[in-house]
Amino acid sequence: MKFAHYDTEGFYDELCLPDGSPRPVAETLFSRINGLPEGEMQRRQKAAESAFFDNGITFAVYGSKDGKDKIIPFDVIPRIISAEDWKILDKGLRQRTAALNCFLNDIYGEKKILRDGIVPESLIRTCPAYRPQMENFTPPKGIWAHITGTDLVRDSDGTFYVLEDNMRCPSGVSYVLQNRQILKRTFPQVFSRCPIRPVDEYCVRLRESLEYLAEGIDSPKVVVLTPGVYNSAYYEHAYLAQQMGVDLVCGNDLIVKEKKVYARTTDGLVQVHVIYRRIDDDFLDPNVFRPDSVLGVPGLIEAYKAGNVALANAPGCGVADDKAIYTFVPDIIRYYLGEDPLISNVPTFVCEDSKQMKHVLENIDKMVVKATNESGGYGMLVGPKSTAEECAAFKKKILANPRNYIAQPMISLSRVPCIIDEKFEGRHVDLRPYIIQGKETYILPGGLTRVALKKGSVVVNSSQGGGCKDTWVLAENERAPEHGQARQWMEQQQQ
Amino acid sequence: MLSRVAHSIYWFGRYIERAEDIARCIDVNLQLQLDLPGEERPWEPVLQTVGDTEMFFKKYSHVTIQNALIFLTFDLENPNSILSCVAAARENARCIRESISSELWITVNQFYLKLKDPEVQKEALESPHNFYSKVKEFGQLTIGIIYGTMNHDLAWSFARLGTLLERADQTSRILDVKYYILLPDISMVGLVLDTVQWNAVLKSVSAFEMFRKRYSNTTPHNVAEFLLLSQEFPRSMRFCLDQAEWTLKNIALHHKANSNSLRLIGKIRADIDFTTIDEIIAEGLHEKIEKYQKHLAELGNWIWKDFFN
């Protein structure tokens, strides 16, 4: 397989210039791939896939018939981001998460931004992710969203936009770490010749930021709280706990006594200080949120409010990633930081505003409509790819509950070459970098590149047939690190 | 450590050991077939050792090699088939992935996926010896990985405890069933066929060579003594109980020194330490083994109450 006949078909391609020749960031990779013997690329793709199965890096699709675990489709051609591009993204993401954290502190506290009329109060009141139970509460260290995954897309002119903020348990970072492990085996030579920034610091940083929440306690006990082995992201929960070296717990491994949280261990009860919870707010504590939840821990929120345990992310932070609040994020950034946003939003129409709704209804066939409180690619309409009947049905839904919908013009997502039927074809991608807010803010250099593997599709969610790729961020120093003889010998063995 | 994790890793150890022991039983019976040509080997004893003849006869009207192998190896409805054991071990490992090493998880997951592959099932019936050797190797490999890649901490101790108790149980079962089948009539003692079969018993627990280092002739008396009372052979009941007691002490001494499980294992171990094979045979080997198995089951219950509840 060679890149000689690759056609960008007029889209912005992350690796190729419009004429199909490689961008500077991709030159080393392309020359390596073009130098491989016939069939070798397919063999490496296959080896990568079987590594996923062996590792059990699988997920379950809700509602799928056979109920078996599947691997997330993985394409071995990486997406590469230049040092200059990353510098801007890094700054922009820091700015955005810092502003959103101010916003959360404010709306659960003084509500200045509402009084000043920057964000309409009605939008907060009607947001299903808003938790009145958290009003006037300041979480440990004033941090609400400890882990954020921000979805970015790149338009046809190469500009990055924020598509979505994810502040409640964003998943996928384990794929970033595993994809890298597998790609190192797939293209060892390229790694030694390209200054690719490593990602394996993530779990160390994560644990540091979690322990920071219990500052003052000598070796605080940190746990990861999972809904259990049948959750679609269970693999990730276990992986993160393992890599951080902390316990993975289910709700019934924990018990609250006198406003303190304990784990049931073989030595009796042991106090827990920090919980990285991967359970939605609704299910966290049946005493406070949904009373029918069996996944959570009764009394947890009381312990949290008493300051005896820290939760990451804080309950109620989902209000900041509501898709209707999203429209106001540029204003939120200006309001709290006095700066202009470094990464723009995709222009968004909020259907709650009747003028904007009218525009959406009239142009629905050109727009992407999303439910404000859904994720995973559920509850959305891609206008240009839908039939007239589908559009009409969606119009009815919008009219019935305008608060629940936003719309965006269809963005022509950038593409990356993928191996499709024994040749290279471009497929649309997005990018989800991960941001950890702790003592300092850490941004994982790279992130999850999700790819819509169906020809022409722009829906990248794994639940909708999307796959993923490794994401390389190049270091500013474009020279590859020097390697000793041992490394060179290893590479020769692998060739 | 979390009680739930301790529970899972203990059963992980048990299921891996059980899968290996079933493979050993099957493999030896297949070998015997080659040593004693011309007659169909009875598979009932193997079915009986592994535990469920009743269930077998609900599914099949009579015993053939083919249906015995399928039932014992790949039948997911039989909770003691090799595949069921590996699946249960994998499920336990999946629930505690964060507590075990990646190498351990990958090994178990890979083997599980292999067993589920219809091609592998076909190959197993075509060249069974090869296949059952693989299962035994898998058991040994897993134990080696646990030993060599994990902290020798509580989790490790629970895995080891599970392995040892399961092994003690399986060795006693094998001996019990064989004794019962091979010595229905005292006049048969000493026939050629007899020696071949007793050697087979030894081989099924990998004990043949080690046995020869201690005894010059294969008699039921010697075999029973070796498999029950040897202090050196790693699959003898006494050895397993000695080690299990030591392991349980490591787990419990700090916090649960008065636990019932510790008391009971001490009692069983002491009994086996201070009993001779002549006394056991005089009391009746079958009766004695039954008593040990009852104690082991009781021990399992106490371990559950002391640590997992």
mmCIF file of C-alpha atoms in Angstrom, chain B residues 23-37 39 41 43 46 65 69 128-133 136 196-197 199-201 203-204:
data_model
loop_
_atom_site.group_PDB
_atom_site.id
_atom_site.type_symbol
_atom_site.label_atom_id
_atom_site.label_comp_id
_atom_site.label_asym_id
_atom_site.label_seq_id
_atom_site.Cartn_x
_atom_site.Cartn_y
_atom_site.Cartn_z
ATOM 1 C CA ALA B 23 -7.108 -31.404 31.838
ATOM 2 C CA ARG B 24 -4.764 -33.697 33.771
ATOM 3 C CA CYS B 25 -7.526 -36.201 34.447
ATOM 4 C CA ILE B 26 -8.614 -36.250 30.833
ATOM 5 C CA ASP B 27 -5.124 -36.456 29.465
ATOM 6 C CA VAL B 28 -4.217 -39.473 31.547
ATOM 7 C CA ASN B 29 -7.308 -41.328 30.531
ATOM 8 C CA LEU B 30 -6.441 -40.677 26.910
ATOM 9 C CA GLN B 31 -2.913 -41.983 27.541
ATOM 10 C CA LEU B 32 -4.250 -45.128 29.161
ATOM 11 C CA GLN B 33 -6.246 -45.786 26.054
ATOM 12 C CA LEU B 34 -2.942 -46.059 24.202
ATOM 13 C CA ASP B 35 -1.366 -48.316 26.849
ATOM 14 C CA LEU B 36 -4.267 -50.703 26.872
ATOM 15 C CA PRO B 37 -5.305 -51.098 23.267
ATOM 16 C CA GLU B 39 -10.604 -52.052 25.034
ATOM 17 C CA ARG B 41 -11.499 -46.862 28.305
ATOM 18 C CA TRP B 43 -14.871 -42.399 31.008
ATOM 19 C CA VAL B 46 -13.276 -39.097 34.977
ATOM 20 C CA ILE B 65 -14.881 -40.438 24.016
ATOM 21 C CA LEU B 69 -14.466 -34.776 25.900
ATOM 22 C CA PRO B 128 -6.431 -34.120 22.101
ATOM 23 C CA HIS B 129 -3.057 -34.772 23.696
ATOM 24 C CA ASN B 130 -1.648 -31.632 22.196
ATOM 25 C CA PHE B 131 -4.620 -29.632 23.346
ATOM 26 C CA TYR B 132 -4.679 -30.848 26.949
ATOM 27 C CA SER B 133 -0.951 -30.233 27.253
ATOM 28 C CA LYS B 136 -1.805 -27.717 31.604
ATOM 29 C CA VAL B 196 -0.355 -49.596 34.674
ATOM 30 C CA GLN B 197 -3.452 -47.977 36.077
ATOM 31 C CA ASN B 199 0.984 -45.401 37.383
ATOM 32 C CA ALA B 200 -1.644 -43.537 35.446
ATOM 33 C CA VAL B 201 -3.060 -42.123 38.651
ATOM 34 C CA LYS B 203 0.848 -39.365 36.069
ATOM 35 C CA SER B 204 -2.463 -37.563 36.233
#
